[in-house]
Short mmCIF file of C-alpha atoms in Angstrom, two decimals:
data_model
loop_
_atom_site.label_atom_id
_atom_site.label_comp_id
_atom_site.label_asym_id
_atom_site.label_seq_id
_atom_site.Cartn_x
_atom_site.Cartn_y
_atom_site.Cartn_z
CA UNK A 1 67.72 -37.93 -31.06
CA UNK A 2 64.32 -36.67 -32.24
CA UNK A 3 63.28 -37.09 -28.47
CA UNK A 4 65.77 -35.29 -27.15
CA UNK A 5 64.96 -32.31 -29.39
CA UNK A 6 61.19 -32.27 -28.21
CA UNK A 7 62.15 -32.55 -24.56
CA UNK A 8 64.35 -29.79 -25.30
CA UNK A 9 61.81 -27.07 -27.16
CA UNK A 10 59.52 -28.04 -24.76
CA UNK A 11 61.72 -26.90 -21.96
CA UNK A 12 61.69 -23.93 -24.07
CA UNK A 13 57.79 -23.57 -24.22
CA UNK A 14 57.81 -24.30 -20.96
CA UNK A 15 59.99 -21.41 -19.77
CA UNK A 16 57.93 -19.19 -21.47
CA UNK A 17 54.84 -20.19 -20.29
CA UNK A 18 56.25 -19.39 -16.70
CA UNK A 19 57.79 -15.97 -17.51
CA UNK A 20 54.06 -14.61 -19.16
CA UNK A 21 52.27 -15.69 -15.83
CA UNK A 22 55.04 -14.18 -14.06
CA UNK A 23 54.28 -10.87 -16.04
CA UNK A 24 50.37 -11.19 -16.02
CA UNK A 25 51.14 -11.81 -11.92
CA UNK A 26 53.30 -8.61 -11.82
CA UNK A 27 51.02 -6.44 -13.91
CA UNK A 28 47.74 -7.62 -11.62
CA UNK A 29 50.07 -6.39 -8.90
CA UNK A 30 51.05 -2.76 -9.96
CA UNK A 31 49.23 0.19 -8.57
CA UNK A 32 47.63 1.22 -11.62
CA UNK A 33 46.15 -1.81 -12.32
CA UNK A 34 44.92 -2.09 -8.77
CA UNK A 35 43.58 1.40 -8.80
CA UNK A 36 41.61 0.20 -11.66
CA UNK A 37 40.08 -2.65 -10.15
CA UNK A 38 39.11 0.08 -7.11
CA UNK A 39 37.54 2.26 -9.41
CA UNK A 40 35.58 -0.05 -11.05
CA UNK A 41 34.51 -1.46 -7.52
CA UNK A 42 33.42 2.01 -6.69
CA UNK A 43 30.84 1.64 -9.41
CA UNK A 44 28.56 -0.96 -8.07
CA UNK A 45 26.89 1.15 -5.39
CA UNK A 46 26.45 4.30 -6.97
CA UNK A 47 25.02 2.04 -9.18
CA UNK A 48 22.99 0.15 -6.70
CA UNK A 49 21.70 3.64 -5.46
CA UNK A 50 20.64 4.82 -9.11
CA UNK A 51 18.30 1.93 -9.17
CA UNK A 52 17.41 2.32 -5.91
CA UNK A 53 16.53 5.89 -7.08
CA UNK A 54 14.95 5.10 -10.25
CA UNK A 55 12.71 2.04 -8.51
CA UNK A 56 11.79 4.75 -5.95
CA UNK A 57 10.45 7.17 -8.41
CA UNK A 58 8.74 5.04 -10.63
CA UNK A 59 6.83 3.98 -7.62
CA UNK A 60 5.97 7.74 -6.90
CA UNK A 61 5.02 8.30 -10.11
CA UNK A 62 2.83 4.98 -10.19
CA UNK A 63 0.87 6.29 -6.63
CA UNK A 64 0.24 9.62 -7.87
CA UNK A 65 -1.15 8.89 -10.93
CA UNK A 66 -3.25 5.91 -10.04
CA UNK A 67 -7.13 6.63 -8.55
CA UNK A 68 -7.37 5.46 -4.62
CA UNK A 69 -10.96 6.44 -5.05
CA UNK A 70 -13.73 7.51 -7.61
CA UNK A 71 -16.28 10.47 -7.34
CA UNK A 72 -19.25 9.67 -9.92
CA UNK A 73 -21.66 12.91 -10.96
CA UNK A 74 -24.89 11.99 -12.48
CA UNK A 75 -27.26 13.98 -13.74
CA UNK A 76 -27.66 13.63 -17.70
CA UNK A 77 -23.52 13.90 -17.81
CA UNK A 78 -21.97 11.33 -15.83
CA UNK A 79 -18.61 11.98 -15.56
CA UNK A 80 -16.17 10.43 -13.08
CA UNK A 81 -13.21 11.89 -10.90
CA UNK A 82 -10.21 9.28 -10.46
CA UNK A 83 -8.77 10.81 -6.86
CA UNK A 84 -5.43 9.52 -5.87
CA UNK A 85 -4.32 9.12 -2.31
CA UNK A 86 -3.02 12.60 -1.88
CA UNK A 87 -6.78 13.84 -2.70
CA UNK A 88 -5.73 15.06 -6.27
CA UNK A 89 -7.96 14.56 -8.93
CA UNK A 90 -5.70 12.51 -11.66
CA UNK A 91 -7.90 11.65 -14.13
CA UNK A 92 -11.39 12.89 -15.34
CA UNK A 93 -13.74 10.73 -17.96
CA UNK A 94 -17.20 10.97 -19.14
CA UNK A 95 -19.66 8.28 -19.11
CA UNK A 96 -21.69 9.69 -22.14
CA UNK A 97 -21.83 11.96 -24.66
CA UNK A 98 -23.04 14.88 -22.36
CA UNK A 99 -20.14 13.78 -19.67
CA UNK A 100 -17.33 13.63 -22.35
CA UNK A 101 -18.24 17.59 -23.08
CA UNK A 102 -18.40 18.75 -19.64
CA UNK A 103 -15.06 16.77 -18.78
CA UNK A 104 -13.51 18.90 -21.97
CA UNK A 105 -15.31 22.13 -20.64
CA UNK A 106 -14.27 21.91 -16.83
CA UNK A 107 -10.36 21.12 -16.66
CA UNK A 108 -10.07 20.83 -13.32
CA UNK A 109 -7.16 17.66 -13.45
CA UNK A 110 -4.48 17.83 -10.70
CA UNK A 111 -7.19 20.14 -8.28
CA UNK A 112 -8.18 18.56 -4.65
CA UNK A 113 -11.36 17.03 -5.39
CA UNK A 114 -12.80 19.30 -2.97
CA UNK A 115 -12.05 22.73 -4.91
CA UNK A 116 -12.87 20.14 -8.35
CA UNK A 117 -16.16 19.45 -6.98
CA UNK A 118 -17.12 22.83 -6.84
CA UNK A 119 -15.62 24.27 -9.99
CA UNK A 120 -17.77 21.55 -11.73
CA UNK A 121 -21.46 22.32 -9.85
CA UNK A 122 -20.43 25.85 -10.59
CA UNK A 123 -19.68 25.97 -14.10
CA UNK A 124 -21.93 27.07 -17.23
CA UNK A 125 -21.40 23.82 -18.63
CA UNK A 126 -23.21 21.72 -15.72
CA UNK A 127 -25.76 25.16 -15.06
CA UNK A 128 -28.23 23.43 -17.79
CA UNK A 129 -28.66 20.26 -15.41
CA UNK A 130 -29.47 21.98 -12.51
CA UNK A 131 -33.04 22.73 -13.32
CA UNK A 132 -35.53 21.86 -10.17
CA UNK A 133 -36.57 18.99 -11.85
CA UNK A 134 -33.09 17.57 -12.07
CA UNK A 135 -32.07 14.76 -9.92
CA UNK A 136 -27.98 14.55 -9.06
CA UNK A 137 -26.56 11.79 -7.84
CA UNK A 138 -22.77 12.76 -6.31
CA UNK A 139 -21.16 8.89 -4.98
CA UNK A 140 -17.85 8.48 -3.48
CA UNK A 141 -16.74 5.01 -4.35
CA UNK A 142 -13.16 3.77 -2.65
CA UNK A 143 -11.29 0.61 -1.23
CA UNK A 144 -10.82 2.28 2.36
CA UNK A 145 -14.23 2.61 4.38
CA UNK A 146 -12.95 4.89 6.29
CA UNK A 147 -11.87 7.74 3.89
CA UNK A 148 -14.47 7.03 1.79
CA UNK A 149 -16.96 8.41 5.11
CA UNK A 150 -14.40 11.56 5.34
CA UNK A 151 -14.16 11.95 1.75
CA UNK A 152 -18.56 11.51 1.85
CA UNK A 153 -18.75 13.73 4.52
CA UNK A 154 -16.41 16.43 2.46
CA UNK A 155 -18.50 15.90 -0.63
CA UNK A 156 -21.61 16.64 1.26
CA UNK A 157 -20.61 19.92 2.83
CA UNK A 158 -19.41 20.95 -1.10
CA UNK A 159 -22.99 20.34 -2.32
CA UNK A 160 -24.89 21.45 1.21
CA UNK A 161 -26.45 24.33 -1.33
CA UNK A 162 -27.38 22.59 -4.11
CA UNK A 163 -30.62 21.45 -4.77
CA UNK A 164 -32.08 17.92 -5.86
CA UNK A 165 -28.69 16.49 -4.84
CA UNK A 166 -28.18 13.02 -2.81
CA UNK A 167 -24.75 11.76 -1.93
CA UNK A 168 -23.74 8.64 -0.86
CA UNK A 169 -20.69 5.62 -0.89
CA UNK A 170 -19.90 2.16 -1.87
CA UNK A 171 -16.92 -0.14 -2.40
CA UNK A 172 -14.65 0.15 -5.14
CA UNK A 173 -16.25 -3.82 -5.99
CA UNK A 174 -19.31 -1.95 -7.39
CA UNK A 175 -17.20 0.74 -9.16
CA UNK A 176 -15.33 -2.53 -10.98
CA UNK A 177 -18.91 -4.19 -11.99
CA UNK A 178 -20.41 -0.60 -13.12
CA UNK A 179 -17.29 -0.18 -15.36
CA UNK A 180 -17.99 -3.91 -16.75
CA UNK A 181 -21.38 -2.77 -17.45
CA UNK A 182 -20.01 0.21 -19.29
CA UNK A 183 -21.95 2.60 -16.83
CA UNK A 184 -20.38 4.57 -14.61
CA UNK A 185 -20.43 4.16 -10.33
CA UNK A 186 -23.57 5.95 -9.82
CA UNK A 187 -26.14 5.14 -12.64
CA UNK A 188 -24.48 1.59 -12.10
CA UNK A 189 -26.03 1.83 -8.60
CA UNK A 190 -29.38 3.35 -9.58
CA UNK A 191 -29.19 0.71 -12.18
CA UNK A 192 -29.44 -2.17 -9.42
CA UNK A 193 -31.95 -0.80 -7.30
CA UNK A 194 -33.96 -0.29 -10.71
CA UNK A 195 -33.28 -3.70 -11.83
CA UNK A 196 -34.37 -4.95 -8.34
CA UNK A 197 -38.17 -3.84 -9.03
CA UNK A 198 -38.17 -4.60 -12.83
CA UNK A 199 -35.84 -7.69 -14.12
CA UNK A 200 -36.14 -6.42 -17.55
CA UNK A 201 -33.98 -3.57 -17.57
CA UNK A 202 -30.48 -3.97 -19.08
CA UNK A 203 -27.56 -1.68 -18.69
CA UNK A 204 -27.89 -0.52 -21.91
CA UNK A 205 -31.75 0.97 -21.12
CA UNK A 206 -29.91 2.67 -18.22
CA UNK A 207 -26.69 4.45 -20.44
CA UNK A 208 -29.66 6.55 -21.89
CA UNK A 209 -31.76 7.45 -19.33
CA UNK A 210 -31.61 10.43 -17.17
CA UNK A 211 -30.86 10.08 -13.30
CA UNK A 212 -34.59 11.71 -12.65
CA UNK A 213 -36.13 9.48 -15.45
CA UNK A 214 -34.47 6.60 -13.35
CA UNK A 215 -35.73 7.63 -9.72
CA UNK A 216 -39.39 8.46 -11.48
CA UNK A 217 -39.32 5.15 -12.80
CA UNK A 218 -38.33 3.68 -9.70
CA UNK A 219 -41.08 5.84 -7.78
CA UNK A 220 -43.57 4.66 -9.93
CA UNK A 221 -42.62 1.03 -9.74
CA UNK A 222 -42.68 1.10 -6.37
CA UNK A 223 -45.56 2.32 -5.44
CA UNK A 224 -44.11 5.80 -3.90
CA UNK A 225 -44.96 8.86 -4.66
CA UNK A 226 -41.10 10.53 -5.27
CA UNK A 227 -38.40 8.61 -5.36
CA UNK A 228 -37.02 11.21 -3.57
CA UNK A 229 -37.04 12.76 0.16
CA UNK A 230 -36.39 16.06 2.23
CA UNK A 231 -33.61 14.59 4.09
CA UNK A 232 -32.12 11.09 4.80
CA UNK A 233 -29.19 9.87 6.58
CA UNK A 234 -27.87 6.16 7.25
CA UNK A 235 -25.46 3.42 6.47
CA UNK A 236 -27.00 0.44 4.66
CA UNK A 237 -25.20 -3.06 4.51
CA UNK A 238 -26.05 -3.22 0.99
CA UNK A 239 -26.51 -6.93 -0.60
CA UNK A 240 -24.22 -9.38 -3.30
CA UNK A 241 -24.37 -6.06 -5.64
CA UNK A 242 -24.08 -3.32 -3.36
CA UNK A 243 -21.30 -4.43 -1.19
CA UNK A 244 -21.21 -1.99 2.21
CA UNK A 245 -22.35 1.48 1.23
CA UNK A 246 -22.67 4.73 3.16
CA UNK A 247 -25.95 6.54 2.58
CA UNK A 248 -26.57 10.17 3.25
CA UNK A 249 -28.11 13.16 1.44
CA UNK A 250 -28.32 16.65 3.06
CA UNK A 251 -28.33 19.79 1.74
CA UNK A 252 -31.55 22.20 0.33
CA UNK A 253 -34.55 20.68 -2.12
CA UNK A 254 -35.04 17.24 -2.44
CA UNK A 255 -32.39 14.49 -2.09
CA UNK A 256 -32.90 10.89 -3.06
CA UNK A 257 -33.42 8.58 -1.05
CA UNK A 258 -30.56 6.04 -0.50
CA UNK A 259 -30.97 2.11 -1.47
#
């Protein structure tokens, strides 16, 4: 008897069972529920495209704003230009005490680094390290050879008028070890050709010397005259420190001589 009553409620159970999936069936089938579905469907690529978008822009963002290439200015003040690969300066920063107040007294962020160039040579703030016995070192350091001649070639015609001025390039290697050193590009470079002709002299001698008190030393160690000259023009292969670098220096007065 007790048997028969199971077998019976769970006919029952079992009836009811079938008529919910029956109704879930139904309802999965009705229009509304299928225009749902749709809807929801018609998320996924807009979706898609937002992050598509927002990967898009953060990688915009990320190209302006990071340096393809440095400028270094050395004088007293060395101060550095971070130019992207539009030709925008995007970030300015002083090497010493002297560069850190003429980056603050010059804005000239977000300029082509031609027209930043200019504004900076220009200014009252630099006009005290200009003197005619001043030496200023303008170097274009970058990762592409090739801009970094046009970009050389640019700086050179911005400083044509200025006296004492050499300009030259280098690989973005020797901008990486300079910054290790805690100098920046260029007294980093005067600092090897230095340290070449007298082992002794550690970064830190460098960080407070002037760029003329560097190319006097220099001179005097070996055996010239000037560390400087009228005019000179070249590319020199450079060794383990220098990597390839572009020399040149034009323009009126004295321009040093490139390693």
């Amino acid at each position: 008897m007790h048997d028969k009553i199971r077998a019976a409620f769970g006919e029952i159970h079992a009836e009811e069972d079938l008529k919910a999936q029956t109704r879930a069936y139904l309802a999965r089938q009705a229009p509304g529920h299928r225009r749902r579905i749709s809807g929801r469907m018609r998320l996924v690529p807009a979706l898609a495209c937002f992050l598509l978008v927002l990967l898009a822009g953060w990688g915009g963002y990320h190209t302006y704003f990071t340096p393809s290439a440095i400028i270094s200015i050395d004088v007293n003040p060395s101060l550095e230009l971070g130019v992207n690969r539009f030709d925008k300066v995007v970030s300015v920063e002083g090497y010493n005490e002297d560069g850190a107040a003429l980056a603050t007294a010059v804005d000239v962020k977000y300029m082509d680094y031609a027209q930043a160039l200019v504004r900076i040579l220009d200014s009252d703030a630099f006009a005290p390290y200009t003197s005619e016995q001043a030496s200023v070192s303008i170097a274009v350091f970058g990762s592409d050879e090739q801009k970094s001649s046009e970009m050389l070639s640019q700086v050179e015609a911005c400083t044509a008028g200025y006296t004492n001025t050499h300009c030259y390039a280098d690989t973005m290697e020797v901008a990486s070890a300079a910054h290790a050193a805690g100098l920046s590009c260029g007294k980093y470079r005067a600092y090897l050709e230095l340290h070449e002709l007298d082992p002794s002299v550690t970064p830190a001698d460098i960080q407070g010397m002037t760029m003329r008190e560097i190319r006097d030393r220099i001179a005097a160690l070996s055996g010239s005259s000037d560390a400087v000259q009228t005019q000179g023009t070249g590319v020199s292969a450079g060794n383990g420190h220098h990597g390839r670098g572009m020399g040149n220096g034009r323009g009126k007065g004295h321009h040093a001589q490139e390693p």
